[in-house]
Short mmCIF file of C-alpha atoms in Angstrom, two decimals:
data_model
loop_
_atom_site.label_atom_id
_atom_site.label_comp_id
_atom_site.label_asym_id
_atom_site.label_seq_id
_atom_site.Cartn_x
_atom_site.Cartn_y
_atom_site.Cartn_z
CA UNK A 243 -24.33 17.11 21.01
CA UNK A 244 -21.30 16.82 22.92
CA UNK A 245 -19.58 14.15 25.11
CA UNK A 246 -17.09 14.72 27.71
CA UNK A 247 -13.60 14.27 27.45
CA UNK A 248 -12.01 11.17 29.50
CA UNK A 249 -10.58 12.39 32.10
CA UNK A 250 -11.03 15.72 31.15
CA UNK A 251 -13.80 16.65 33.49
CA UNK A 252 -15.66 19.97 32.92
CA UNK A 253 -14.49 19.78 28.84
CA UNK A 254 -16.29 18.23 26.05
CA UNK A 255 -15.83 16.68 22.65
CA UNK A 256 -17.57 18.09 19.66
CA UNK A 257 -19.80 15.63 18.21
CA UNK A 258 -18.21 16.13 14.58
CA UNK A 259 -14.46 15.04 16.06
CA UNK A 260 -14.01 11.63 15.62
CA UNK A 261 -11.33 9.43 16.06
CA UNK A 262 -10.04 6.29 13.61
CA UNK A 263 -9.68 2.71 14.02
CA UNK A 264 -6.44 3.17 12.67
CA UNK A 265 -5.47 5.03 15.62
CA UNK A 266 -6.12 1.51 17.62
CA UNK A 267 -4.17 -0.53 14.66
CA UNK A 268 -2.73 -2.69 17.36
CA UNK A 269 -6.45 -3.53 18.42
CA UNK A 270 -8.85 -6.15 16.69
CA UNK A 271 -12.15 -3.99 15.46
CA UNK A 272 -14.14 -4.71 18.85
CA UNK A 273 -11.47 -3.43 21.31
CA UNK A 274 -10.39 -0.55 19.50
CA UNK A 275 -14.34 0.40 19.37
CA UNK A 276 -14.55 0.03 22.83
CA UNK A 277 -11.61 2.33 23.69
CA UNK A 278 -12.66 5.05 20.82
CA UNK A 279 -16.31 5.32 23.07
CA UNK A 280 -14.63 4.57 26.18
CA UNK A 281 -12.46 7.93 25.23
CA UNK A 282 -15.78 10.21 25.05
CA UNK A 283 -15.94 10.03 20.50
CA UNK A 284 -19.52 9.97 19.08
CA UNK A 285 -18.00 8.70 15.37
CA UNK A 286 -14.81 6.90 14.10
CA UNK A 287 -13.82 5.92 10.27
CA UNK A 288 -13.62 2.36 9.88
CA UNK A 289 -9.42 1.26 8.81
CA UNK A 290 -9.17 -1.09 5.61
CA UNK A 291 -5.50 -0.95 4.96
CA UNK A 292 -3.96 -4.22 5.08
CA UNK A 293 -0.68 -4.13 7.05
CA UNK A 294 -1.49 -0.87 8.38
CA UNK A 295 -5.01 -1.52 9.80
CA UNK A 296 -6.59 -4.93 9.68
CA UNK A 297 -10.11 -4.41 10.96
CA UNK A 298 -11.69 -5.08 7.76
CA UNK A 299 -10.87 -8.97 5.85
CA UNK A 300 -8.80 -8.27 2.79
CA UNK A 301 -10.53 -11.09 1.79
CA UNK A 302 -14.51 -9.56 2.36
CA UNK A 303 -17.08 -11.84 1.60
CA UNK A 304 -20.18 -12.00 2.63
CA UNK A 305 -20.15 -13.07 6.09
CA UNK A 306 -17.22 -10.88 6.55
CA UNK A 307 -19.36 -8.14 5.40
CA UNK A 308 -21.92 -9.27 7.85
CA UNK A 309 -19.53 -9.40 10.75
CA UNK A 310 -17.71 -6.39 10.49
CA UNK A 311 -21.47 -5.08 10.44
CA UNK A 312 -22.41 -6.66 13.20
CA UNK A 313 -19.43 -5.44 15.29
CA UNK A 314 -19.59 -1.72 14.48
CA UNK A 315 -23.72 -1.89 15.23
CA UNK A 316 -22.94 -3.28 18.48
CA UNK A 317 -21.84 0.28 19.28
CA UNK A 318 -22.76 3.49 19.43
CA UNK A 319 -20.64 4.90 17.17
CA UNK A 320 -21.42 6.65 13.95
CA UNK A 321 -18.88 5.91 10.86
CA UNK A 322 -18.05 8.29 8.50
CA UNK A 323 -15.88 6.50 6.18
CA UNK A 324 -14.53 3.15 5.07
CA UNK A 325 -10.78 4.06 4.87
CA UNK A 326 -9.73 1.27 2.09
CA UNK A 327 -6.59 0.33 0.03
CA UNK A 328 -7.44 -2.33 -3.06
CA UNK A 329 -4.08 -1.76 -4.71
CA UNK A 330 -2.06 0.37 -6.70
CA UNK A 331 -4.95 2.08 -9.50
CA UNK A 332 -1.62 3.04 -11.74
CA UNK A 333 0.01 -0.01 -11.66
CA UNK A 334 -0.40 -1.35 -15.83
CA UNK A 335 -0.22 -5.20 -14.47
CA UNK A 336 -2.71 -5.11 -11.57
CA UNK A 337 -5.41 -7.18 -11.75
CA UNK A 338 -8.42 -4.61 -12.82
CA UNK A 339 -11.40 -7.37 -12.38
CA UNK A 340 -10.14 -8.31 -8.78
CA UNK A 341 -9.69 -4.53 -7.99
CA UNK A 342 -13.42 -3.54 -8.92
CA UNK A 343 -14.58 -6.32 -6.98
CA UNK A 344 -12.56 -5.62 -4.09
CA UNK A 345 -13.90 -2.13 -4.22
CA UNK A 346 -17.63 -3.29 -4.38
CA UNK A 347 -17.26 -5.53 -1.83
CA UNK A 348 -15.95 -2.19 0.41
CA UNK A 349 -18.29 -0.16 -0.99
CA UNK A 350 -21.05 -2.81 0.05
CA UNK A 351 -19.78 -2.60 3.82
CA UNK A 352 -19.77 1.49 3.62
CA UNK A 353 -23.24 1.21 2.68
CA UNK A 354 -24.15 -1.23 5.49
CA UNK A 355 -22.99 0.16 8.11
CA UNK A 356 -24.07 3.44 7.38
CA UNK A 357 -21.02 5.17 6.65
CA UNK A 358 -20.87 8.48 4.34
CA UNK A 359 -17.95 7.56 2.09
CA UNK A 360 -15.71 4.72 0.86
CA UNK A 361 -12.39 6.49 0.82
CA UNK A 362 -9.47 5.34 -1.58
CA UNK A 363 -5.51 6.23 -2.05
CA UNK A 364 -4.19 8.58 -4.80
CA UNK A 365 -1.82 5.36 -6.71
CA UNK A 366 1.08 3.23 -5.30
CA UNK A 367 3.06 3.90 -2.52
CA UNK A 368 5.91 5.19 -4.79
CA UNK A 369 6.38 8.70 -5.79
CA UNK A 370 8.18 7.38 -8.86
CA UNK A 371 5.66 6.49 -11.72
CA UNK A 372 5.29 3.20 -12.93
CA UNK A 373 5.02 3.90 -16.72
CA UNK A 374 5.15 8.13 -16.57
CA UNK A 375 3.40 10.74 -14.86
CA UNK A 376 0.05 11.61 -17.15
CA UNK A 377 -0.55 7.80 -17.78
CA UNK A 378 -0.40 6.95 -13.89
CA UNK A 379 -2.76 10.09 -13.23
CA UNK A 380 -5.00 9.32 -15.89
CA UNK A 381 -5.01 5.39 -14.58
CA UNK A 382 -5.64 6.73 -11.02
CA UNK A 383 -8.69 8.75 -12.27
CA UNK A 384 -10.20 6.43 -14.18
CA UNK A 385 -10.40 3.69 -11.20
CA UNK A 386 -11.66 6.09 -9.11
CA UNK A 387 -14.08 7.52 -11.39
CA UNK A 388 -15.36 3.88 -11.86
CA UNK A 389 -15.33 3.38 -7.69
CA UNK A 390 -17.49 6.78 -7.61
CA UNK A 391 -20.24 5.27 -10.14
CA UNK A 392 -20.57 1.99 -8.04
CA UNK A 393 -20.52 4.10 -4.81
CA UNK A 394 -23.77 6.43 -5.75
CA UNK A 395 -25.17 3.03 -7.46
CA UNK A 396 -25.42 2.29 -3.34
CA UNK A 397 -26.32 5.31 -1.76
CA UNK A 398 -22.72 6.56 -0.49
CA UNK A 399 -20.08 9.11 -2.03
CA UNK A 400 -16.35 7.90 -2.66
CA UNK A 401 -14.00 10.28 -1.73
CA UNK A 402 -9.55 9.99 -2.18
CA UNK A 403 -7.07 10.80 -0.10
CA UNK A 404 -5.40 12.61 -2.99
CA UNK A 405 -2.66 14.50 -1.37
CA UNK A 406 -0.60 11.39 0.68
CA UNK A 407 3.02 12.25 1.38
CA UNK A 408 4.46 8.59 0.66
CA UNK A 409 2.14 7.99 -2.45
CA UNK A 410 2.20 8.99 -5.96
CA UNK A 411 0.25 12.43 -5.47
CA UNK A 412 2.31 13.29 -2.44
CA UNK A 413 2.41 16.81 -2.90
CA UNK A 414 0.01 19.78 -4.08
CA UNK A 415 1.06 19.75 -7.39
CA UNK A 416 -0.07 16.33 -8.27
CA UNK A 417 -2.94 16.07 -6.18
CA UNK A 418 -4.34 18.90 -7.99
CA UNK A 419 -3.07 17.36 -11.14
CA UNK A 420 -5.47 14.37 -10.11
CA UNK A 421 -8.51 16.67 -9.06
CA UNK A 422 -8.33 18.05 -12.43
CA UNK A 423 -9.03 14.80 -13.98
CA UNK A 424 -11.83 14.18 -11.52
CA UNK A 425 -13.62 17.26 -12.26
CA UNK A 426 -16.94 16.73 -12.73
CA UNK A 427 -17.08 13.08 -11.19
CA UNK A 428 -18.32 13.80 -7.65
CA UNK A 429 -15.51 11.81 -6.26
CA UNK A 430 -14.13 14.71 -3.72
CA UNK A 431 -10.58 15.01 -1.74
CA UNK A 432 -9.93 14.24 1.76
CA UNK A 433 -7.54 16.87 3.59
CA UNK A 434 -4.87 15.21 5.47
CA UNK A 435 -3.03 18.13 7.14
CA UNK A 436 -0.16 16.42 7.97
CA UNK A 437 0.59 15.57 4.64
CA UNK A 438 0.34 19.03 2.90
CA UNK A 439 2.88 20.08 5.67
CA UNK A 440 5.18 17.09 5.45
CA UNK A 441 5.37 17.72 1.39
CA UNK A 442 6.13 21.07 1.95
CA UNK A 443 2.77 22.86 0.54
CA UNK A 444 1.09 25.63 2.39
CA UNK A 445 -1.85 24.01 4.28
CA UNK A 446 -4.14 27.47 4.34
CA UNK A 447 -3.38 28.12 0.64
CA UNK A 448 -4.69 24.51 -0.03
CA UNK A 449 -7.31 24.65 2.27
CA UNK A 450 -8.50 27.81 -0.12
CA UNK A 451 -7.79 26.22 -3.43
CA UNK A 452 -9.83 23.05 -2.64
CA UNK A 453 -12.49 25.21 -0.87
CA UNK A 454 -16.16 22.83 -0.74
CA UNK A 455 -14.62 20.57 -2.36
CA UNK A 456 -12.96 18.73 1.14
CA UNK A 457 -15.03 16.34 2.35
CA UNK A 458 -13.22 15.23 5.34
CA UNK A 459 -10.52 16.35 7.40
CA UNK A 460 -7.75 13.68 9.29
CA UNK A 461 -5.73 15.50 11.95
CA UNK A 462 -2.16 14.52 13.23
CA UNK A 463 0.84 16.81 13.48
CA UNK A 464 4.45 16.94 10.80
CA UNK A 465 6.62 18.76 10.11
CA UNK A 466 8.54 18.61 6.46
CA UNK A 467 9.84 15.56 5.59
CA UNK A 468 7.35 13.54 7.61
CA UNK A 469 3.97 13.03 8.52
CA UNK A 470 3.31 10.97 11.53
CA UNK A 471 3.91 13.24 14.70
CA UNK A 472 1.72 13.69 18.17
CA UNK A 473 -0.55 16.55 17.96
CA UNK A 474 1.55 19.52 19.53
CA UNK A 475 4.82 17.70 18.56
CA UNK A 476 5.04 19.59 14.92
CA UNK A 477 4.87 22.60 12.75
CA UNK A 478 0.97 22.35 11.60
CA UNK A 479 -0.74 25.57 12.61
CA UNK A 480 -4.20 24.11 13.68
CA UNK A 481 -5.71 27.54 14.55
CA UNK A 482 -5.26 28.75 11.19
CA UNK A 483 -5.83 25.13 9.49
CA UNK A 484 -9.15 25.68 11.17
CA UNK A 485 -9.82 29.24 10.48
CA UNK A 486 -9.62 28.55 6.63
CA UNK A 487 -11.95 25.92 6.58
CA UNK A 488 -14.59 28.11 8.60
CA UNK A 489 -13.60 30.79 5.90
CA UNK A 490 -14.42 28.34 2.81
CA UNK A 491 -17.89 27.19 5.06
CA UNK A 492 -16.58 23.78 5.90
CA UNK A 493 -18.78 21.53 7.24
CA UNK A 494 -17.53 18.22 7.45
CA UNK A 495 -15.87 15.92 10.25
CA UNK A 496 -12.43 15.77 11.66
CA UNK A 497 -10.63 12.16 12.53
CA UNK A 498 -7.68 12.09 14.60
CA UNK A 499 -5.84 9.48 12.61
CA UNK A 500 -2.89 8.88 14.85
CA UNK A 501 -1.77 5.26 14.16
CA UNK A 502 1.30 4.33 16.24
CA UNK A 503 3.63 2.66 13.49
CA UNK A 504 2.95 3.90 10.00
CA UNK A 505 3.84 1.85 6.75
CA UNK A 506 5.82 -0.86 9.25
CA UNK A 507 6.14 -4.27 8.88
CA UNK A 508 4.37 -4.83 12.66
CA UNK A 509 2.60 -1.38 12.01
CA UNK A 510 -0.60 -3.93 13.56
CA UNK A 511 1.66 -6.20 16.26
CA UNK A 512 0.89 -6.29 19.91
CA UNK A 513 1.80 -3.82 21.93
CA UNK A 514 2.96 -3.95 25.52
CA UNK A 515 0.63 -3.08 28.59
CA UNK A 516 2.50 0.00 29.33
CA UNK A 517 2.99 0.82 25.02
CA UNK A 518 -0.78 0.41 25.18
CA UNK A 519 -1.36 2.45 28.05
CA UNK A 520 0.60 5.23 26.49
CA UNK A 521 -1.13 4.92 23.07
CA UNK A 522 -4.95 5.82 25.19
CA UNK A 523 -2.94 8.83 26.49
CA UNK A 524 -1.73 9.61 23.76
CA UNK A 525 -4.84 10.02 21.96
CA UNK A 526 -6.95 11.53 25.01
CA UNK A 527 -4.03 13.66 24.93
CA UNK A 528 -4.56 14.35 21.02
CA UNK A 529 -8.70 15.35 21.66
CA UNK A 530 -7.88 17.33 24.29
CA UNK A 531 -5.64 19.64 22.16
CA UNK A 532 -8.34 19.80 19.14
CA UNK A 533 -11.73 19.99 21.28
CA UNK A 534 -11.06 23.87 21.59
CA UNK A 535 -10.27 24.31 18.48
CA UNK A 536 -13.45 22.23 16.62
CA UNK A 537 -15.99 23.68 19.39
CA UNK A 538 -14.72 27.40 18.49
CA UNK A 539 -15.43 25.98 15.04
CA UNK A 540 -18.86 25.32 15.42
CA UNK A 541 -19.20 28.94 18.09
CA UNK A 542 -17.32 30.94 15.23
CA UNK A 543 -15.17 32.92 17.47
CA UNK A 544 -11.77 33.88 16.79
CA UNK A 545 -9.38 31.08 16.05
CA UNK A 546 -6.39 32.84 16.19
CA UNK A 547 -7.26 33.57 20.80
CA UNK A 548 -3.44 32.21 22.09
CA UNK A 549 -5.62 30.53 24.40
CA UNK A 550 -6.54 27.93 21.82
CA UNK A 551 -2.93 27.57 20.67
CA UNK A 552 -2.03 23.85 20.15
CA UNK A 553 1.36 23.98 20.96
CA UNK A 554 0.53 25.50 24.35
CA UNK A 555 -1.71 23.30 24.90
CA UNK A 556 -1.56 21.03 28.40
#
């Protein structure tokens, strides 16, 4: 299945590139839903981050269960993950009880509407540990490990974003540190490209070490030293990004995950008409770029044509 691009005519979107709420962070949940189908996307993954995406209740009762339900059955979109922050697993005086129940209420909401995965962050946003390295790790991977249980308990997978350049594992070296602890667990990594390039690690080499065990892939552009660019505006080599993860059989989705203020205090303020305006652009302009690439994906021709280059892209 594919759907055409928005006003793109004669190209189409791959079914299996999606786009995130958190892309829309300036939206509430219904309007940014709207504009992800308006834009041609068949599936989306649902932001929980308070302060960087509020279109999930921090506090998530019931009935806000229910609604946020409600609103994403309304359309037809399919979600592949609950994208979800509950706190800082390696912090020694966090409240443990309110964390597992914050985490079952998400992983109740994953469950009902559909989703695949509840996905979680790799510790605090802090690259400096709170009591030392091991012991944060080791807190980190027992949370999650404890998230994954309750997560098969209802029928979905949890999966971390365990390579996040502003976070505790925000490099290769401790993300893989954190994997080895999860071994075994069933709680698999998501692939952020933007962060392996902004910490400096070689994206193929990862995308080879990790192999099957990526279960999701979030596209936006960097270049060292930071992670939030347009698509085209940065150093990530998409073509051979792509090309590795054909080569280790990947099957997964891709979300364009292109929020317009990162980690800022009005990271979910208004926007202006015309800031608005530019952020649709902006990510038609985004889908545009990686529909070539994720359609020669699924054809399994050769990624590295110049024709599919992203930074020659129009």
């Amino acid at each position: 299945m594919t759907d055409v691009v928005a006003g793109l005519p004669g190209s189409a979107l791959p079914s299996r590139l999606g786009c995130s709420t958190i892309s829309f962070q300036h939206l509430t949940l219904e309007q940014a839903l709207v504009e992800i189908e308006r834009l041609g996307f068949a599936e989306t993954d649902l932001g929980a981050l308070p302060g960087v995406c509020d279109h999930v209740p921090y506090e998530l009762d019931d009935a806000a269960i229910e609604q946020v339900a409600a609103t994403i059955a309304a359309h037809d979109l399919r979600v592949r993950s609950v994208n979800g922050d509950v706190g800082a697993f390696n912090d020694p005086d966090a409240d443990t009880d309110a964390q597992a129940a914050h985490v079952e209420r998400l992983v109740r909401l994953t469950a009902a509407i559909g989703a695949d995965a509840l996905v979680l962050p790799c510790g605090a946003l802090d690259h400096e540990p709170i009591v030392d390295l091991d012991a944060d790790l080791d807190r980190v991977a027992a949370a999650l490990v404890r998230a994954g249980r309750l997560a098969t308990d209802h029928g979905v997978e949890l999966w971390v974003e365990s390579l996040h350049f502003l976070r505790l594992c925000f490099d290769r070296e401790r993300a893989d540190a954190l994997h080895a602890r999860l071994a075994g667990s069933g709680v698999r990594p998501i692939l952020d490209v933007a962060h392996v390039v902004a910490a400096g690690d070689d994206l193929v080499d990862t995308i080879r070490a990790w192999g099957d065990g990526i279960a999701h892939v979030h596209l936006r552009d960097a270049v060292a030293g930071e992670f939030s660019r347009a698509i085209g505006d940065g150093e990530v080599d998409f073509s051979a990004a792509l090309e590795a993860l054909a080569g280790i059989g990947y099957t997964g989705g891709f979300a364009l995950e292109l929020p317009s203020r990162a980690y800022a205090d009005d990271a979910t303020g208004a926007l202006s008409d015309e800031a608005r305006t530019a952020r649709v652009d902006a990510i038609r302009d985004a889908a545009a770029r990686m529909a070539p690439l994720v359609a020669a994906l699924d054809a399994d021709p050769d990624l590295s044509d110049p024709s599919l280059n992203i930074q020659g892209a129009s």
